Coordinates of N, CA, C and O and ligand atoms in Angstrom, one line a residue:
M361 N -13.9 -13.4 4.9 CA -12.7 -13.1 4.1 C -11.5 -13.7 4.9 O -11.4 -13.6 6.0
D362 N -10.7 -14.3 4.0 CA -9.3 -14.7 4.4 C -8.7 -13.8 5.4 O -8.5 -12.6 5.0
K363 N -7.9 -14.3 6.4 CA -6.8 -13.3 7.2 C -5.7 -13.2 6.3 O -5.3 -14.0 5.8
L364 N -5.3 -11.9 6.2 CA -4.1 -11.6 5.3 C -3.1 -11.1 6.3 O -3.1 -10.6 7.4
R365 N -1.8 -11.4 5.4 CA -0.6 -10.8 6.3 C -0.5 -9.5 5.7 O -0.1 -9.5 4.3
I366 N -0.4 -8.4 6.4 CA -0.2 -7.0 5.8 C 0.9 -6.0 6.3 O 1.1 -6.2 7.8
A367 N 1.8 -5.5 5.5 CA 2.9 -4.7 6.4 C 2.5 -3.2 6.0 O 1.9 -2.9 4.9
I368 N 2.5 -2.4 7.0 CA 2.1 -1.1 7.0 C 3.4 -0.1 7.5 O 4.0 -0.6 8.4
G369 N 3.3 1.0 6.9 CA 4.4 2.1 7.6 C 4.4 3.4 6.8 O 3.5 3.5 5.6
G370 N 5.2 4.2 7.0 CA 5.1 5.5 6.1 C 6.4 6.5 6.7 O 7.5 6.2 6.6
D371 N 5.8 7.6 6.8 CA 6.7 8.7 7.7 C 5.6 9.2 8.6 O 4.5 9.0 8.8
H372 N 6.4 10.4 9.2 CA 5.7 11.1 10.1 C 4.3 11.8 9.8 O 3.2 11.8 10.5
A373 N 4.3 12.2 8.4 CA 2.8 12.7 8.0 C 1.8 11.7 8.0 O 0.6 11.9 8.0
G374 N 2.2 10.4 7.9 CA 1.3 9.5 7.9 C 0.9 8.8 9.1 O 0.3 7.7 9.2
Y375 N 1.6 9.1 10.2 CA 1.6 8.3 11.4 C 0.1 8.1 12.2 O -0.3 7.0 12.3
F376 N -0.6 9.4 12.1 CA -1.8 9.1 12.5 C -2.8 8.2 11.9 O -3.6 7.4 12.4
L377 N -2.8 8.4 10.7 CA -3.5 7.6 9.5 C -3.2 6.0 9.7 O -3.9 5.4 9.8
K378 N -1.9 6.1 10.0 CA -1.3 4.5 9.9 C -2.0 3.8 11.1 O -2.5 2.8 11.3
E379 N -2.1 4.6 12.3 CA -2.5 4.0 13.5 C -3.9 3.5 13.6 O -4.4 2.6 14.0
R380 N -4.8 4.3 12.7 CA -6.1 4.4 12.7 C -6.5 3.0 11.9 O -7.2 2.1 12.1
I381 N -5.6 3.0 10.6 CA -5.9 1.9 9.7 C -5.5 0.6 10.4 O -6.1 -0.4 10.3
K382 N -4.5 0.6 11.1 CA -3.8 -0.6 11.8 C -4.8 -1.2 12.5 O -5.1 -2.4 12.6
K383 N -5.5 -0.3 13.4 CA -6.5 -0.8 14.4 C -7.8 -1.4 13.8 O -8.1 -2.6 14.2
I384 N -8.1 -0.7 12.6 CA -9.2 -1.5 12.0 C -9.0 -2.8 11.2 O -9.8 -3.6 11.4
L385 N -7.9 -3.0 10.9 CA -7.2 -4.3 10.3 C -7.1 -5.4 11.3 O -7.4 -6.4 11.0
L386 N -6.6 -4.7 12.3 CA -6.3 -5.7 13.5 C -7.7 -6.1 14.0 O -7.7 -7.5 14.5
D387 N -8.6 -5.3 14.3 CA -10.1 -5.7 14.6 C -10.6 -6.7 13.7 O -11.7 -7.4 14.1
L388 N -10.3 -6.4 12.4 CA -10.9 -7.5 11.4 C -10.2 -8.9 11.4 O -10.5 -9.9 10.6
G389 N -9.0 -9.0 12.2 CA -8.4 -10.4 12.3 C -7.2 -10.4 11.7 O -6.4 -11.6 11.4
H390 N -6.8 -9.5 10.7 CA -5.6 -9.7 10.0 C -4.3 -9.4 10.7 O -4.4 -9.0 11.8
E391 N -3.2 -10.2 10.0 CA -1.9 -10.0 10.9 C -1.2 -8.8 10.2 O -1.1 -8.8 9.0
I392 N -1.1 -8.0 11.1 CA -0.2 -6.8 10.8 C 1.1 -6.6 11.2 O 1.6 -6.8 12.4
K393 N 2.1 -6.2 10.5 CA 3.5 -5.8 11.0 C 3.5 -4.4 10.5 O 3.6 -3.9 9.5
D394 N 3.9 -3.7 11.7 CA 4.1 -2.0 11.5 C 5.6 -1.8 11.4 O 6.3 -2.1 12.6
F395 N 5.9 -1.2 10.4 CA 7.2 -1.1 10.0 C 7.7 0.5 10.6 O 9.0 1.0 10.3
G396 N 6.7 1.0 11.1 CA 7.0 2.4 11.7 C 6.8 3.3 10.8 O 6.4 3.2 9.7
P397 N 7.0 4.7 10.9 CA 7.5 5.3 12.3 C 6.5 5.2 13.4 O 5.4 4.9 13.3
F398 N 6.9 5.5 14.4 CA 6.0 5.1 15.8 C 5.8 6.5 16.6 O 5.3 6.3 17.7
S399 N 6.1 7.5 15.7 CA 5.6 8.8 16.4 C 5.4 9.8 15.1 O 5.7 9.5 14.2
E400 N 5.2 11.1 15.7 CA 4.9 12.2 14.6 C 6.3 12.9 14.5 O 6.4 14.0 13.7
E401 N 7.4 12.4 15.0 CA 8.8 13.0 14.9 C 9.3 12.7 13.4 O 9.0 11.9 12.8
S402 N 9.7 14.0 13.0 CA 10.2 13.8 11.6 C 11.2 12.8 11.0 O 12.2 12.7 11.7
V403 N 10.6 12.2 10.1 CA 11.6 10.9 9.5 C 11.8 11.2 7.9 O 11.2 11.8 7.3
D404 N 12.6 10.3 7.6 CA 12.7 10.1 5.9 C 11.9 8.9 5.5 O 12.4 7.9 5.7
Y405 N 11.0 9.2 4.6 CA 10.1 8.1 4.2 C 10.8 7.0 3.4 O 10.3 5.9 3.5
P406 N 12.0 7.2 2.7 CA 12.7 6.0 2.1 C 13.2 4.9 3.2 O 13.3 3.8 2.8
D407 N 13.4 5.5 4.4 CA 13.7 4.5 5.4 C 12.8 3.6 6.0 O 13.2 2.5 6.5
Y408 N 11.5 3.6 5.5 CA 10.5 3.0 5.9 C 9.9 2.2 4.7 O 9.5 1.1 4.8
A409 N 9.8 2.9 3.5 CA 9.2 2.4 2.3 C 10.2 1.2 1.7 O 9.5 0.3 1.2
H410 N 11.4 1.5 1.8 CA 12.4 0.4 1.1 C 12.1 -0.9 1.7 O 12.0 -2.0 1.2
P411 N 12.2 -0.9 3.1 CA 12.1 -2.3 3.9 C 10.5 -2.9 3.7 O 10.5 -4.1 3.2
I412 N 9.6 -2.1 3.5 CA 8.4 -2.7 3.2 C 8.1 -3.3 1.8 O 7.9 -4.6 1.5
A413 N 9.0 -2.4 0.9 CA 8.7 -3.1 -0.6 C 9.8 -4.2 -0.9 O 9.2 -5.0 -1.6
I414 N 10.7 -4.3 0.1 CA 11.7 -5.5 0.1 C 10.9 -6.7 0.5 O 10.8 -7.7 0.0
A415 N 10.2 -6.6 1.5 CA 9.3 -7.6 2.0 C 8.0 -8.1 1.2 O 8.0 -9.4 1.2
I416 N 7.6 -7.1 0.4 CA 6.5 -7.4 -0.8 C 7.3 -8.2 -1.5 O 6.6 -9.2 -2.3
Q417 N 8.4 -7.8 -2.2 CA 9.1 -8.5 -3.1 C 9.6 -9.8 -2.8 O 9.3 -10.9 -3.7
N418 N 9.7 -10.0 -1.6 CA 10.2 -11.5 -1.1 C 9.0 -12.2 -0.7 O 8.9 -13.3 -0.1
K419 N 7.6 -11.6 -1.0 CA 6.5 -12.3 -0.8 C 6.4 -12.6 0.8 O 5.6 -13.8 1.1
E420 N 6.6 -11.8 1.5 CA 6.4 -12.2 3.1 C 5.1 -11.7 3.5 O 4.6 -12.2 4.5
F421 N 4.5 -10.9 2.8 CA 3.2 -10.2 3.0 C 2.3 -10.2 1.8 O 2.5 -10.4 0.7
N422 N 0.9 -10.4 2.2 CA 0.1 -10.4 0.9 C 0.0 -9.0 0.3 O -0.2 -8.8 -0.9
Y423 N -0.1 -7.8 1.1 CA -0.2 -6.5 0.9 C 0.5 -5.7 1.5 O 1.1 -6.1 3.0
G424 N 0.9 -4.6 1.1 CA 1.7 -3.4 1.8 C 0.9 -2.2 1.8 O 0.0 -2.2 0.8
I425 N 1.0 -1.5 2.8 CA 0.3 -0.3 3.0 C 1.3 0.9 3.4 O 1.9 0.8 4.3
L426 N 1.4 1.8 2.6 CA 2.4 2.9 2.7 C 1.7 4.3 2.9 O 0.9 4.5 2.0
I427 N 2.0 5.0 3.6 CA 1.1 6.2 4.0 C 2.2 7.5 4.3 O 3.2 7.3 5.3
C428 N 2.2 8.6 3.6 CA 3.0 9.8 3.8 C 2.1 10.8 3.5 O 0.9 10.6 3.3
G429 N 2.5 11.9 3.5 CA 2.0 13.1 3.2 C 0.9 13.2 2.0 O -0.1 13.1 1.9
T430 N 1.7 13.2 0.7 CA 0.9 13.1 -0.5 C 0.9 11.6 -1.1 O 0.3 11.5 -1.9
A431 N 1.7 10.6 -0.6 CA 1.9 9.4 -1.1 C 2.8 9.3 -2.3 O 3.2 8.1 -2.7
N432 N 3.1 10.3 -2.8 CA 4.0 10.2 -3.9 C 5.5 9.5 -3.3 O 6.3 9.0 -4.1
G433 N 6.0 10.2 -2.4 CA 7.5 9.8 -2.0 C 7.6 8.4 -1.8 O 8.4 7.7 -2.2
V434 N 6.5 7.7 -0.9 CA 6.5 6.3 -0.7 C 6.2 5.6 -1.9 O 6.8 4.4 -2.0
N435 N 5.4 5.9 -2.7 CA 5.1 5.4 -3.9 C 6.3 5.4 -4.9 O 6.7 4.1 -5.6
I436 N 6.8 6.3 -5.0 CA 8.1 6.3 -5.9 C 9.4 5.3 -5.4 O 9.6 4.5 -6.1
V437 N 9.4 5.4 -4.0 CA 10.2 4.4 -3.5 C 9.9 3.0 -3.9 O 10.7 2.1 -4.3
A438 N 8.9 2.6 -3.3 CA 8.3 1.4 -3.7 C 8.4 0.7 -5.0 O 8.8 -0.4 -5.3
N439 N 8.2 1.5 -5.9 CA 8.1 1.0 -7.3 C 9.6 0.9 -7.8 O 9.6 0.6 -9.0
K440 N 10.7 1.2 -7.2 CA 11.9 1.0 -7.7 C 12.2 -0.5 -7.4 O 13.4 -0.9 -7.8
H441 N 11.3 -1.3 -6.8 CA 11.6 -2.7 -6.5 C 10.9 -3.5 -7.3 O 9.7 -3.5 -7.6
K442 N 11.6 -4.3 -8.2 CA 11.2 -5.5 -9.1 C 10.0 -6.4 -8.6 O 10.3 -6.8 -7.5
G443 N 8.8 -6.5 -9.2 CA 7.8 -7.1 -8.6 C 6.8 -6.4 -7.7 O 5.9 -6.9 -7.3
V444 N 7.2 -5.2 -7.3 CA 6.3 -4.5 -6.6 C 5.6 -3.6 -7.4 O 6.0 -2.7 -8.4
R445 N 4.1 -3.4 -7.2 CA 3.4 -2.6 -7.9 C 2.5 -2.0 -6.9 O 1.5 -2.2 -6.3
S446 N 3.1 -0.6 -6.7 CA 2.6 0.3 -5.6 C 1.6 1.0 -6.4 O 2.0 2.1 -7.3
A447 N 0.4 1.4 -5.9 CA -0.5 2.3 -6.5 C -1.1 3.4 -5.6 O -1.3 3.2 -4.5
L448 N -1.1 4.4 -6.0 CA -1.6 6.0 -5.2 C -2.9 6.0 -5.3 O -3.5 6.0 -6.4
C449 N -3.6 5.7 -4.2 CA -5.0 5.6 -4.3 C -5.7 6.7 -3.3 O -5.2 6.5 -2.0
W450 N -6.6 7.4 -3.6 CA -7.2 8.4 -2.8 C -8.9 8.4 -2.8 O -9.3 9.2 -2.3
Q451 N -9.0 7.2 -3.5 CA -10.5 7.0 -3.5 C -10.8 5.4 -3.7 O -10.0 4.9 -4.3
E452 N -12.0 5.1 -3.3 CA -12.4 3.6 -3.4 C -12.2 3.0 -4.8 O -11.5 2.0 -4.9
K453 N -12.8 3.7 -5.8 CA -12.9 3.2 -7.1 C -11.2 3.0 -7.5 O -11.0 2.1 -8.4
I454 N -10.4 4.1 -7.5 CA -9.2 3.8 -7.8 C -8.4 2.6 -7.1 O -7.8 1.8 -7.8
A455 N -8.7 2.4 -5.9 CA -8.1 1.1 -5.3 C -8.7 -0.1 -5.8 O -8.1 -1.0 -6.1
E456 N -9.9 -0.2 -6.1 CA -10.7 -1.3 -7.0 C -10.0 -1.7 -8.0 O -9.4 -2.7 -8.3
L457 N -9.8 -0.6 -8.9 CA -9.0 -0.8 -10.1 C -7.6 -1.1 -10.0 O -6.9 -1.8 -11.0
A458 N -7.0 -0.5 -9.2 CA -5.5 -0.8 -8.8 C -5.3 -2.4 -8.6 O -4.3 -3.1 -9.2
R459 N -6.3 -3.0 -7.9 CA -6.2 -4.4 -7.8 C -6.6 -5.2 -9.1 O -6.1 -5.9 -9.6
S460 N -8.0 -4.7 -9.6 CA -8.4 -5.8 -10.3 C -7.6 -5.5 -11.8 O -7.6 -6.5 -12.7
H461 N -7.2 -4.2 -12.1 CA -6.3 -4.2 -13.4 C -5.0 -4.2 -13.2 O -4.4 -4.9 -14.1
N462 N -4.4 -3.7 -12.2 CA -3.1 -3.6 -12.0 C -2.3 -4.6 -11.2 O -1.1 -4.5 -11.1
D463 N -3.2 -5.3 -10.6 CA -2.7 -6.5 -9.5 C -1.7 -5.7 -8.6 O -0.7 -6.4 -8.4
A464 N -2.0 -4.5 -8.1 CA -1.0 -3.8 -7.2 C -0.9 -4.6 -5.9 O -1.9 -5.2 -5.5
N465 N 0.1 -4.5 -5.4 CA 0.5 -5.3 -4.1 C 0.9 -4.4 -2.9 O 0.9 -4.7 -1.8
I466 N 1.0 -3.0 -3.2 CA 1.1 -1.8 -2.3 C 0.0 -0.9 -2.5 O -0.1 -0.4 -3.7
I467 N -0.6 -0.4 -1.5 CA -1.4 0.9 -1.8 C -0.9 1.9 -1.0 O -0.3 1.9 0.2
A468 N -0.6 3.0 -1.6 CA 0.1 4.3 -1.2 C -1.0 5.4 -0.7 O -1.6 5.7 -1.5
L469 N -1.2 5.7 0.4 CA -2.2 6.6 0.8 C -1.7 8.1 1.1 O -0.8 8.1 1.8
P470 N -2.2 9.0 0.7 CA -2.0 10.5 0.9 C -2.6 11.2 2.1 O -3.8 11.6 1.8
A471 N -1.9 10.9 3.2 CA -2.5 11.3 4.5 C -3.1 12.7 4.5 O -4.1 12.9 5.2
R472 N -2.3 13.5 3.9 CA -2.7 15.1 4.2 C -3.7 15.5 3.1 O -4.3 16.5 2.8
F473 N -4.4 14.5 2.1 CA -5.3 14.8 1.2 C -6.4 13.7 1.2 O -6.9 13.7 0.2
I474 N -6.6 12.9 2.0 CA -7.7 12.1 2.2 C -8.5 12.0 3.7 O -7.5 12.3 4.6
D475 N -9.7 11.9 3.7 CA -10.1 11.9 5.0 C -10.2 10.4 5.6 O -10.2 9.6 4.7
F476 N -10.5 10.2 7.0 CA -10.3 9.1 7.3 C -11.2 8.0 7.1 O -10.8 6.9 6.6
S477 N -12.6 8.4 6.8 CA -13.4 7.2 6.4 C -13.3 6.8 4.9 O -13.3 5.6 4.5
E478 N -12.7 7.9 4.0 CA -12.4 7.6 2.7 C -11.1 6.5 2.5 O -11.0 5.7 1.8
A479 N -10.1 7.0 3.5 CA -8.9 5.9 3.9 C -9.3 4.7 4.0 O -8.8 3.7 3.5
E480 N -10.1 4.6 4.9 CA -10.5 3.1 5.5 C -11.3 2.4 4.5 O -10.7 1.4 3.9
N481 N -12.3 3.1 3.5 CA -12.9 2.4 2.5 C -12.2 2.1 1.5 O -12.1 0.9 1.0
T482 N -11.1 2.8 1.1 CA -10.2 2.7 0.0 C -9.2 1.4 0.3 O -9.1 0.6 -0.4
V483 N -8.9 1.3 1.8 CA -8.0 0.4 2.2 C -8.7 -1.1 1.9 O -8.3 -2.1 1.5
L484 N -10.0 -1.0 2.7 CA -10.8 -2.2 2.6 C -11.2 -2.7 1.1 O -11.3 -3.9 1.0
T485 N -11.5 -1.8 0.3 CA -11.7 -2.1 -1.0 C -10.4 -3.0 -1.6 O -10.4 -3.8 -2.4
F486 N -9.1 -2.2 -1.3 CA -8.0 -2.6 -2.0 C -7.9 -4.3 -1.7 O -7.6 -4.9 -2.5
I487 N -7.9 -4.4 -0.4 CA -7.5 -5.7 0.1 C -8.5 -6.8 -0.2 O -8.2 -7.8 -0.1
S488 N -9.7 -6.4 -0.5 CA -10.8 -7.4 -1.0 C -11.1 -7.5 -2.4 O -12.0 -8.3 -2.9
T489 N -10.3 -6.8 -3.0 CA -10.7 -6.9 -4.7 C -9.7 -7.9 -5.4 O -8.5 -7.6 -5.4
P490 N -10.1 -8.8 -6.0 CA -9.1 -9.8 -6.9 C -8.6 -9.1 -8.0 O -9.5 -8.3 -8.6
F491 N -7.6 -9.6 -8.5 CA -7.1 -9.2 -9.8 C -7.7 -10.0 -10.9 O -8.1 -11.3 -10.8
E492 N -8.3 -9.3 -12.0 CA -9.2 -9.9 -13.0 C -8.4 -10.9 -14.0 O -8.9 -11.6 -14.5
G493 N -7.1 -10.8 -14.1 CA -6.2 -11.3 -15.0 C -6.7 -11.1 -16.4 O -7.0 -10.0 -16.7
G494 N -6.4 -12.0 -17.2 CA -6.9 -12.0 -18.8 C -6.0 -10.9 -19.3 O -4.8 -10.9 -19.2
R495 N -6.7 -10.0 -20.2 CA -6.1 -9.1 -20.9 C -4.9 -8.2 -19.8 O -4.0 -7.7 -20.4
H496 N -5.6 -8.0 -18.8 CA -4.6 -7.2 -17.6 C -3.3 -8.0 -17.2 O -2.4 -7.4 -17.1
A497 N -3.5 -9.5 -17.4 CA -2.1 -10.2 -16.9 C -1.2 -9.9 -17.9 O 0.0 -9.8 -17.6
N498 N -1.6 -9.9 -19.4 CA -0.5 -9.6 -20.3 C 0.1 -8.2 -20.0 O 1.3 -8.0 -20.1
R499 N -0.4 -7.1 -19.6 CA -0.1 -6.1 -19.5 C 0.9 -5.9 -18.2 O 2.0 -5.2 -18.2
V500 N 0.5 -6.6 -17.1 CA 1.1 -6.7 -15.8 C 2.3 -7.3 -16.1 O 3.4 -6.8 -15.5
N501 N 2.4 -8.3 -16.8 CA 3.6 -9.2 -17.2 C 4.5 -8.1 -17.8 O 5.9 -8.2 -17.7
K502 N 4.1 -7.5 -18.7 CA 4.9 -6.5 -19.4 C 5.7 -5.4 -18.5 O 6.7 -4.9 -19.1
I503 N 5.2 -5.2 -17.4 CA 5.7 -4.3 -16.5 C 7.3 -4.5 -16.1 O 8.2 -3.8 -16.1
N504 N 7.3 -6.0 -15.8 CA 8.8 -6.7 -15.4 C 9.6 -6.9 -16.5 O 10.8 -6.7 -16.3
E505 N 9.2 -7.0 -17.8 CA 10.0 -7.4 -18.9 C 11.1 -6.0 -19.2 O 12.2 -6.6 -19.8
Y506 N 10.9 -5.0 -18.8 CA 11.7 -3.9 -18.8 C 12.6 -3.7 -17.7 O 13.5 -2.8 -17.7
C507 N 12.4 -4.3 -16.6 CA 13.2 -4.2 -15.6 C 14.4 -4.9 -15.3 O 14.4 -6.1 -15.9
K508 N 15.5 -4.4 -14.8 CA 16.6 -5.2 -14.6 C 16.5 -6.1 -13.2 O 16.0 -5.8 -12.6
Ligands
RB5_793 C1 6.7 15.3 4.5 O1 6.7 16.6 4.9 C2 6.1 14.9 3.1 O2 7.3 15.6 2.3 C3 6.1 13.5 2.9 O3 5.4 13.1 3.9 C4 5.5 13.1 1.6 O4 4.5 14.0 1.2 C5 6.6 13.2 0.6 O5 6.3 12.7 -0.6

């Protein structure tokens, strides 16, 4: 598989899962930029999710990975950014469909509701599944039509 540039970050609730996912991706040879946080100390997820979403919007990375407790906070923040399609994924099949149907460019993981091996498989499926295009391309194009 081609080496990817991946941005990762979230909040304190996602810290341990972030560290583990980061190690797996680095071991596979991908280039990772960790936007933090760098400990379990309580932080505000928008401070981490906005910079990653902006970097994805600017096409600085192939994919983003956002991790907080439920994944809702980071996912809501990321989807405020035009061109960002962040998908809350808690199992492999959802990650596969988020890529093949929605062309998602960020995966949002709920650290408090997913075990490590499911999270690992979910991320690996996400980054290795291509967008199907075709009828899904029409739908994805319409997402931005209504954005300012
Ligand atoms: C932090 O306690 C928690 O609120 C956060 O990780 C996330 O679940 C928010 O959506």
